[in-house]
Coordinates of N, CA and C in Angstrom, one line a residue:
M234 N 101.1 62.5 98.4 CA 100.8 63.9 98.0 C 99.8 63.9 99.1
L235 N 99.4 63.1 100.3 CA 98.4 63.5 101.2 C 99.4 63.6 102.2
K236 N 100.5 63.3 102.6 CA 101.5 63.4 103.6 C 101.9 65.0 103.3
R237 N 102.1 65.1 102.4 CA 102.7 66.8 101.9 C 101.4 67.5 102.0
T238 N 100.1 67.5 102.0 CA 98.7 68.5 102.3 C 99.0 68.4 103.5
M239 N 99.4 67.5 104.6 CA 99.1 67.0 106.0 C 100.2 67.9 106.1
L240 N 101.5 68.2 106.1 CA 102.4 68.9 106.5 C 102.2 70.4 106.0
F241 N 101.5 70.7 105.0 CA 101.3 72.1 104.4 C 100.3 72.5 105.5
W242 N 99.7 72.2 105.9 CA 97.9 72.3 106.3 C 98.9 72.6 108.1
A243 N 99.8 71.3 108.6 CA 100.5 71.4 109.8 C 101.0 73.0 110.1
Q244 N 101.8 73.2 108.6 CA 102.6 74.3 108.8 C 101.7 75.5 108.8
Y245 N 100.8 75.7 108.3 CA 99.8 76.9 108.0 C 99.0 77.1 110.1
I246 N 98.6 75.9 110.0 CA 98.0 75.9 111.5 C 98.9 76.7 112.4
L247 N 100.2 76.1 112.6 CA 100.6 76.6 113.8 C 101.6 78.1 113.7
V248 N 101.6 78.1 112.3 CA 102.4 80.0 112.0 C 101.2 80.9 112.3
L249 N 99.6 80.6 112.0 CA 98.8 81.1 112.0 C 98.4 82.2 113.2
P250 N 98.3 81.1 114.4 CA 98.4 81.9 115.9 C 99.7 83.1 116.0
I251 N 100.9 82.3 116.0 CA 102.2 82.9 115.9 C 102.2 84.3 115.1
L252 N 101.6 84.3 114.4 CA 101.0 85.5 113.5 C 100.1 86.6 114.3
F253 N 99.1 85.8 114.6 CA 98.0 87.0 114.9 C 98.8 87.3 116.7
L254 N 99.1 86.3 117.4 CA 100.0 86.8 118.5 C 100.9 88.0 118.3
T255 N 101.5 87.7 117.7 CA 102.8 88.8 117.2 C 102.4 90.1 116.9
F256 N 101.2 90.0 116.0 CA 100.6 91.2 115.3 C 99.8 91.7 116.5
M257 N 99.2 91.2 117.4 CA 98.5 91.8 118.7 C 99.9 92.8 119.3
F258 N 100.5 92.3 119.7 CA 101.1 93.0 120.7 C 102.1 94.0 120.1
T259 N 102.6 93.8 118.7 CA 103.2 94.7 117.8 C 102.1 95.8 117.5
G260 N 100.7 95.2 117.5 CA 99.5 96.6 117.2 C 99.6 97.7 118.4
F261 N 99.5 96.6 119.6 CA 99.4 97.4 120.4 C 100.3 98.5 120.9
V262 N 101.5 98.4 120.6 CA 103.2 99.1 121.0 C 103.0 100.0 120.1
G263 N 102.6 99.7 118.7 CA 102.8 100.7 117.6 C 101.6 101.8 117.6
S264 N 100.6 101.1 118.4 CA 99.3 102.2 119.0 C 99.5 102.9 120.1
Q265 N 100.9 103.2 120.6 CA 101.3 104.3 121.6 C 101.9 105.3 120.9
L266 N 102.2 105.2 119.6 CA 102.9 106.4 118.9 C 101.7 107.6 118.5
M267 N 102.1 109.0 119.4 CA 101.3 109.7 119.6 C 101.3 111.1 118.2
I268 N 100.5 111.7 118.1 CA 100.7 112.9 117.3 C 101.7 113.9 118.2
G269 N 100.9 114.0 119.3 CA 101.6 115.1 119.7 C 103.4 115.0 120.4
A270 N 103.2 114.4 121.4 CA 104.7 113.8 121.9 C 105.8 112.9 121.1
D271 N 105.5 112.3 119.7 CA 106.4 111.2 119.1 C 106.6 111.7 117.7
K272 N 106.9 112.8 117.4 CA 106.6 113.3 116.0 C 108.2 113.2 115.5
Q273 N 109.3 113.0 116.3 CA 110.5 112.4 115.9 C 110.4 111.0 115.2
H274 N 109.6 110.5 115.6 CA 109.5 108.8 115.5 C 108.8 109.0 113.8
F275 N 108.3 110.2 113.0 CA 107.6 110.2 112.0 C 108.7 110.1 111.1
I276 N 108.7 109.5 109.7 CA 108.9 109.3 108.8 C 108.1 109.3 107.4
F277 N 107.5 108.6 107.3 CA 106.2 108.5 106.5 C 105.2 109.1 106.8
T278 N 105.0 109.7 107.7 CA 103.8 110.6 108.1 C 104.1 111.8 108.1
P279 N 103.5 113.0 107.4 CA 103.6 114.3 107.5 C 103.7 114.7 108.8
Q280 N 104.5 115.5 109.1 CA 104.9 116.3 110.5 C 104.1 117.3 111.0
N281 N 103.0 117.7 109.7 CA 102.0 118.9 110.3 C 100.5 117.7 110.5
A282 N 100.6 116.5 110.9 CA 99.5 115.1 110.6 C 99.1 116.2 112.1
T283 N 97.8 115.8 112.0 CA 97.2 116.5 113.3 C 96.1 115.5 114.2
E284 N 95.9 114.5 113.1 CA 94.9 113.4 113.5 C 95.6 111.7 113.7
Y285 N 95.2 111.0 114.4 CA 95.8 110.1 114.7 C 95.8 109.1 113.5
S286 N 94.8 109.2 112.5 CA 94.4 108.2 111.7 C 95.3 108.5 110.5
Q287 N 95.9 109.8 110.4 CA 97.0 110.0 109.6 C 98.4 109.5 110.0
I288 N 98.6 108.6 110.8 CA 99.8 108.1 111.1 C 100.1 107.3 110.0
S289 N 101.4 107.2 109.7 CA 101.6 105.9 108.9 C 101.7 104.2 109.4
E290 N 100.8 103.4 108.7 CA 101.3 102.1 109.7 C 103.0 101.9 109.6
I291 N 103.3 102.1 108.7 CA 104.7 101.8 108.5 C 105.7 102.3 109.6
D292 N 105.0 103.7 109.9 CA 106.1 104.7 111.3 C 105.5 103.5 112.6
K293 N 104.1 103.2 112.6 CA 103.9 102.3 113.7 C 104.9 101.0 113.8
L294 N 104.8 100.4 112.8 CA 105.7 99.3 112.8 C 106.9 99.4 113.0
L295 N 107.1 100.6 112.7 CA 109.1 100.9 112.9 C 109.3 101.2 114.6
F296 N 107.7 102.0 114.9 CA 108.1 102.4 116.5 C 108.1 101.2 117.3
A297 N 107.2 100.0 116.9 CA 106.9 99.2 117.8 C 108.5 98.3 117.6
F298 N 108.7 98.4 116.6 CA 110.6 98.0 116.4 C 111.6 98.3 117.3
S299 N 111.3 99.6 116.9 CA 112.4 100.5 118.0 C 112.2 99.9 119.9
I300 N 110.7 99.3 119.8 CA 110.5 99.5 121.7 C 110.5 97.6 121.8
Q301 N 110.1 96.9 120.7 CA 110.3 94.9 120.9 C 110.6 94.5 119.8
P302 N 112.1 94.6 119.3 CA 112.5 94.3 118.0 C 112.1 92.8 117.7
V303 N 112.6 92.1 118.7 CA 112.1 91.0 118.9 C 110.9 90.3 117.8
V304 N 109.8 90.7 118.9 CA 108.3 90.4 118.6 C 108.2 90.9 117.2
T305 N 109.0 92.1 117.0 CA 108.7 92.9 115.4 C 108.9 92.1 114.2
I306 N 110.3 91.3 114.6 CA 110.7 90.8 113.5 C 110.2 89.6 113.7
V307 N 109.8 89.0 114.9 CA 108.7 87.2 114.4 C 107.6 87.3 114.1
F308 N 106.9 89.0 114.1 CA 105.9 89.1 113.1 C 105.9 89.3 111.7
L309 N 107.1 89.9 111.4 CA 107.5 90.1 109.8 C 107.6 88.8 109.6
L310 N 108.3 87.6 110.2 CA 108.7 86.4 109.6 C 107.8 85.7 109.3
S311 N 106.8 85.7 110.3 CA 105.5 85.0 110.4 C 104.7 85.4 109.1
I312 N 104.6 87.0 108.9 CA 103.8 87.0 107.5 C 104.6 86.6 106.3
V313 N 105.7 86.5 106.4 CA 106.4 86.0 104.8 C 106.3 84.7 104.6
Y314 N 106.4 84.0 106.2 CA 106.1 82.1 105.8 C 104.4 82.0 105.4
V315 N 103.6 82.8 106.0 CA 102.3 82.4 105.4 C 102.3 83.0 104.3
L316 N 103.0 83.7 103.4 CA 102.6 84.3 102.5 C 103.6 83.2 101.1
T317 N 105.0 82.9 101.9 CA 105.4 81.9 101.2 C 104.4 80.2 101.0
L318 N 103.5 79.9 102.0 CA 102.6 79.0 102.2 C 101.6 79.0 101.0
I319 N 101.1 80.0 101.0 CA 100.0 80.9 100.3 C 100.4 80.3 98.7
V320 N 101.5 81.1 98.4 CA 102.6 80.7 97.3 C 102.6 79.7 96.9
F321 N 103.4 78.8 97.5 CA 103.6 77.5 96.8 C 102.1 76.7 97.0
Q322 N 101.0 77.0 97.3 CA 100.0 76.5 97.1 C 99.4 76.6 96.1
I323 N 99.4 77.7 96.0 CA 99.0 78.4 94.5 C 99.5 77.5 93.4
I324 N 100.7 77.9 93.3 CA 101.6 77.0 92.5 C 101.4 75.5 92.1
E325 N 101.1 75.1 93.3 CA 100.6 73.7 93.3 C 99.3 73.3 92.5
C326 N 98.9 74.3 92.6 CA 97.4 74.2 92.0 C 97.1 74.4 90.6
K327 N 97.9 75.6 90.3 CA 98.4 76.0 88.7 C 99.0 74.9 88.2
R328 N 100.1 74.0 89.0 CA 100.4 72.2 88.3 C 99.9 71.6 87.8
K329 N 98.8 71.3 88.4 CA 97.7 70.2 88.8 C 96.5 70.7 88.0
R330 N 96.5 71.8 87.6 CA 95.3 72.3 86.9 C 94.2 72.2 87.5
K331 N 94.0 72.6 88.9 CA 92.6 72.8 89.4 C 92.9 73.7 90.7
I332 N 91.5 74.0 91.1 CA 91.4 75.2 92.1 C 91.0 74.6 93.5
L333 N 91.8 74.9 94.2 CA 91.9 74.0 95.7 C 90.7 75.0 96.4
H334 N 89.6 74.8 97.1 CA 88.7 75.2 97.8 C 88.9 75.8 98.8
S335 N 89.6 75.4 99.6 CA 90.6 75.6 100.8 C 91.5 76.5 101.0
L336 N 92.2 76.8 99.3 CA 92.9 77.9 99.4 C 92.2 79.3 99.6
Q337 N 91.0 79.3 98.9 CA 90.2 80.4 99.5 C 90.1 81.0 100.9
Y338 N 89.8 79.7 101.6 CA 90.0 80.1 103.3 C 91.3 80.8 103.6
M339 N 92.0 79.9 103.2 CA 93.6 80.1 103.7 C 94.0 81.7 103.0
I340 N 93.4 82.2 102.4 CA 93.9 83.8 101.8 C 92.9 84.7 102.7
L341 N 91.3 83.9 102.6 CA 90.5 85.1 103.6 C 90.8 85.2 104.8
I342 N 91.1 84.0 105.9 CA 90.8 83.9 107.3 C 91.9 84.9 107.5
P343 N 93.1 84.9 107.0 CA 94.3 86.2 107.6 C 93.9 87.5 107.2
I344 N 93.4 87.7 105.9 CA 92.8 88.9 105.7 C 92.0 89.1 106.7
F345 N 90.8 88.5 107.2 CA 89.7 89.0 107.9 C 90.1 89.2 109.2
I346 N 90.8 88.5 109.6 CA 91.5 88.1 111.1 C 92.6 89.4 111.3
Y347 N 92.8 89.9 110.6 CA 94.0 90.7 110.3 C 93.5 92.3 110.5
L348 N 92.3 92.4 109.6 CA 91.4 93.3 109.4 C 90.4 93.8 110.8
W349 N 89.9 92.8 111.2 CA 89.1 92.8 112.3 C 90.1 93.4 113.5
L350 N 91.1 92.4 113.6 CA 91.8 93.0 115.1 C 92.2 94.7 114.9
G351 N 92.7 94.6 113.4 CA 93.7 96.1 112.8 C 92.6 97.4 113.6
I352 N 91.2 96.9 113.0 CA 90.2 98.0 112.8 C 89.1 97.8 114.2
I353 N 88.6 97.0 114.6 CA 87.6 96.7 115.9 C 88.4 96.7 117.0
Q354 N 89.6 95.7 117.2 CA 89.9 95.6 118.4 C 91.2 96.6 118.9
F355 N 91.9 96.9 118.0 CA 93.3 97.7 118.6 C 93.6 99.0 117.7
S356 N 92.4 99.5 117.2 CA 92.6 101.1 116.3 C 92.4 102.1 117.4
A357 N 93.2 103.1 116.9 CA 93.1 104.0 118.0 C 92.0 105.0 117.8
V358 N 91.2 104.8 116.6 CA 90.3 105.4 115.9 C 89.2 104.8 116.2
S359 N 88.5 105.6 117.7 CA 87.0 105.0 118.3 C 86.2 106.2 118.6
L360 N 85.5 105.9 118.4 CA 84.0 106.9 118.9 C 84.6 107.3 120.2
T361 N 84.2 106.3 121.2 CA 84.4 106.4 122.8 C 85.2 107.6 122.9
W362 N 86.5 107.8 122.5 CA 87.5 108.2 122.5 C 87.3 110.1 122.2
I363 N 86.2 110.4 121.5 CA 86.0 111.8 121.3 C 85.2 112.4 121.8
D364 N 85.4 114.0 122.2 CA 84.3 114.5 123.0 C 82.9 114.7 122.4
N365 N 82.6 114.6 121.1 CA 81.5 114.9 120.6 C 81.0 113.6 120.0
W366 N 80.6 112.5 120.6 CA 80.5 111.4 120.2 C 79.1 110.8 120.1
K367 N 78.5 112.1 120.6 CA 76.9 112.2 120.4 C 76.4 112.7 119.1
D368 N 77.3 113.3 118.3 CA 76.8 113.6 117.0 C 77.0 112.6 116.0
Y369 N 77.5 111.1 116.3 CA 77.9 110.1 115.1 C 76.9 108.9 115.3
L370 N 75.8 109.1 116.6 CA 74.8 108.3 116.9 C 73.8 107.9 115.9
I371 N 73.9 106.8 115.5 CA 72.6 106.6 114.5 C 71.8 105.8 115.0
F372 N 72.0 104.7 115.4 CA 71.3 103.5 116.3 C 71.1 103.7 117.3
T373 N 71.8 103.8 118.2 CA 72.3 104.4 119.5 C 71.0 105.6 120.3
P374 N 70.4 105.1 121.2 CA 69.5 106.3 121.8 C 70.6 107.8 122.2
S375 N 70.2 109.0 122.0 CA 70.7 110.0 122.2 C 70.8 110.5 123.6
T376 N 69.8 109.6 124.3 CA 69.5 110.0 125.8 C 70.6 109.3 126.4
I377 N 71.5 108.5 126.0 CA 72.6 108.0 126.7 C 73.6 109.1 127.5
T378 N 74.1 108.6 128.6 CA 75.0 109.2 129.1 C 76.5 108.8 129.1
D379 N 76.5 107.5 129.3 CA 77.8 106.9 129.0 C 78.7 106.4 127.8
E380 N 79.5 106.8 127.3 CA 79.9 106.2 125.8 C 79.9 105.2 125.9
Q381 N 80.6 104.2 126.8 CA 80.5 102.6 126.9 C 79.3 102.3 126.8
D382 N 77.9 102.7 126.1 CA 76.6 101.9 126.2 C 76.5 102.3 124.8
I383 N 77.5 103.2 124.0 CA 77.1 103.1 122.5 C 77.2 102.0 121.7
Y384 N 76.0 101.6 120.9 CA 76.0 100.2 120.2 C 77.3 99.9 119.1
T385 N 77.3 98.5 119.3 CA 78.8 98.0 118.2 C 78.4 98.9 116.7
I386 N 77.4 98.8 116.6 CA 77.0 99.4 114.9 C 77.5 100.7 115.0
D387 N 77.2 101.7 115.7 CA 77.3 102.8 115.5 C 79.2 103.1 115.8
K388 N 79.8 102.2 116.7 CA 81.4 102.3 116.7 C 81.9 102.2 115.2
F389 N 81.5 101.1 114.6 CA 81.9 100.4 113.6 C 81.5 101.5 112.0
L390 N 80.4 102.3 112.8 CA 80.4 102.8 111.1 C 81.1 104.3 111.6
Y391 N 81.3 105.0 112.5 CA 82.2 105.8 113.0 C 83.4 105.3 112.2
K392 N 84.1 103.8 112.7 CA 85.3 103.3 112.1 C 85.5 103.6 110.5
F393 N 84.1 103.1 110.3 CA 84.0 102.8 108.5 C 84.0 104.2 107.9
R394 N 83.9 105.4 108.4 CA 83.5 106.8 108.0 C 85.0 107.2 108.2
R395 N 86.0 106.9 109.0 CA 87.6 107.1 109.2 C 88.6 106.2 108.6
L396 N 88.0 105.1 108.7 CA 88.9 104.0 108.0 C 88.0 103.4 106.7
P397 N 87.7 103.9 105.7 CA 86.9 103.6 104.8 C 87.5 101.9 103.7
I398 N 88.4 102.5 103.5 CA 88.9 101.3 102.3 C 89.3 99.9 103.1
P399 N 90.1 99.6 104.7 CA 90.4 98.7 105.4 C 88.9 98.1 105.9
S400 N 87.8 99.1 106.0 CA 86.4 98.5 107.0 C 85.6 97.6 105.7
T401 N 85.8 98.4 104.2 CA 84.9 97.8 103.2 C 85.7 96.4 102.7
V402 N 86.8 96.2 103.1 CA 87.5 94.9 102.5 C 87.4 93.9 104.0
L403 N 87.0 94.1 105.1 CA 86.3 93.5 105.9 C 85.4 93.5 105.8
I404 N 84.4 94.3 105.6 CA 83.0 93.8 105.1 C 83.1 92.6 103.9
L405 N 83.5 92.7 103.1 CA 83.6 92.1 101.7 C 84.3 90.4 102.2
S406 N 85.7 90.7 102.6 CA 86.1 89.5 103.2 C 85.0 88.4 104.4
F407 N 84.6 89.3 104.9 CA 83.5 88.4 105.8 C 82.4 88.0 105.0
L408 N 82.1 88.8 104.1 CA 80.5 88.3 103.2 C 81.2 86.9 102.3
Y409 N 82.3 87.1 101.9 CA 83.2 86.2 101.1 C 83.0 84.8 102.0
L410 N 83.6 84.8 103.1 CA 83.7 83.6 103.7 C 82.1 83.1 104.2
L411 N 81.2 84.2 104.6 CA 80.0 83.6 104.8 C 79.2 82.7 103.8
I412 N 79.3 82.9 102.5 CA 79.1 82.6 101.2 C 79.8 81.3 100.9
L413 N 81.4 80.9 101.4 CA 82.2 80.0 101.3 C 81.3 79.0 102.3
V414 N 81.4 79.1 103.6 CA 80.4 78.4 104.5 C 79.2 78.0 104.0
V415 N 78.6 78.7 103.5 CA 77.0 78.6 103.3 C 77.3 77.5 102.2
I416 N 77.9 77.4 100.9 CA 78.0 76.6 100.0 C 78.6 75.3 100.3
D417 N 79.6 75.3 101.1 CA 80.7 74.0 101.8 C 79.0 73.5 102.4
S418 N 78.4 74.2 103.5 CA 77.3 73.8 104.0 C 76.5 72.9 103.3
I419 N 75.9 73.3 102.3 CA 75.2 72.6 101.1 C 75.4 71.4 100.7
R420 N 76.7 71.3 100.3 CA 77.5 70.1 99.6 C 77.6 69.2 100.7
L421 N 77.9 69.7 102.0 CA 78.0 68.5 102.7 C 76.2 67.9 103.5
L422 N 75.5 69.0 102.9 CA 74.1 68.4 103.4 C 73.8 67.3 102.2
K423 N 74.0 67.8 101.0 CA 73.8 67.1 99.7 C 74.3 65.5 100.1
K424 N 75.4 65.6 100.5 CA 76.3 64.4 100.1 C 75.6 63.7 101.6
F425 N 75.5 63.9 102.6 CA 74.8 63.4 103.6 C 73.3 62.8 103.4
L426 N 72.7 63.8 102.6 CA 71.2 63.0 102.1 C 71.5 61.9 101.1
I427 N 72.7 62.0 100.1 CA 72.4 61.0 99.2 C 73.1 59.6 100.0
R428 N 74.1 60.1 100.8 CA 74.6 58.5 101.6 C 73.2 58.3 102.3
T429 N 72.5 58.6 102.9 CA 71.4 58.0 103.5 C 70.4 57.4 102.9
S430 N 69.9 58.5 101.8 CA 69.0 57.4 100.7 C 69.4 55.9 100.2
H431 N 70.8 56.2 100.3 CA 71.3 54.5 99.6 C 71.2 53.6 101.1

């Protein structure tokens, strides 16, 4: 049982970096798909789309596949592999009628990192890329002259306004992870105090 658990986690730890490295590369290539110049690549995106946020993620993925097919295939296979590992772990937990605490981390961490990279790091929806960025400032002083000085919170709020669903899931997954970490820390502290008291 211990060997099986170790093998499972070894696979998970090995495939996760591959997943996110290929995701970053695929996401970067896919983000090059532009509204004006690349409408011939639109399949799921309406031809009358006027904003980058309207471009379908599937079209971005297909565009990345047309440029870098090998990396895109590795990215898709790594997604399938991670999902397969999670499904098998869920089946194992149900068979033994127990809830694996680490399974929550296993599901939440990829979701959080995927959304964080997709929304915060590699999204073309950015406050610094629009001309009227001063109209969206809330916490940043309006006296700034360079858009690079915009506070991160204002950048995120702009992304939240344009991408509400993924931004909400990002916040909720972060809060859930934070709660799990706090609960685990309290448990470990209690165990430590019990051991030291004896």
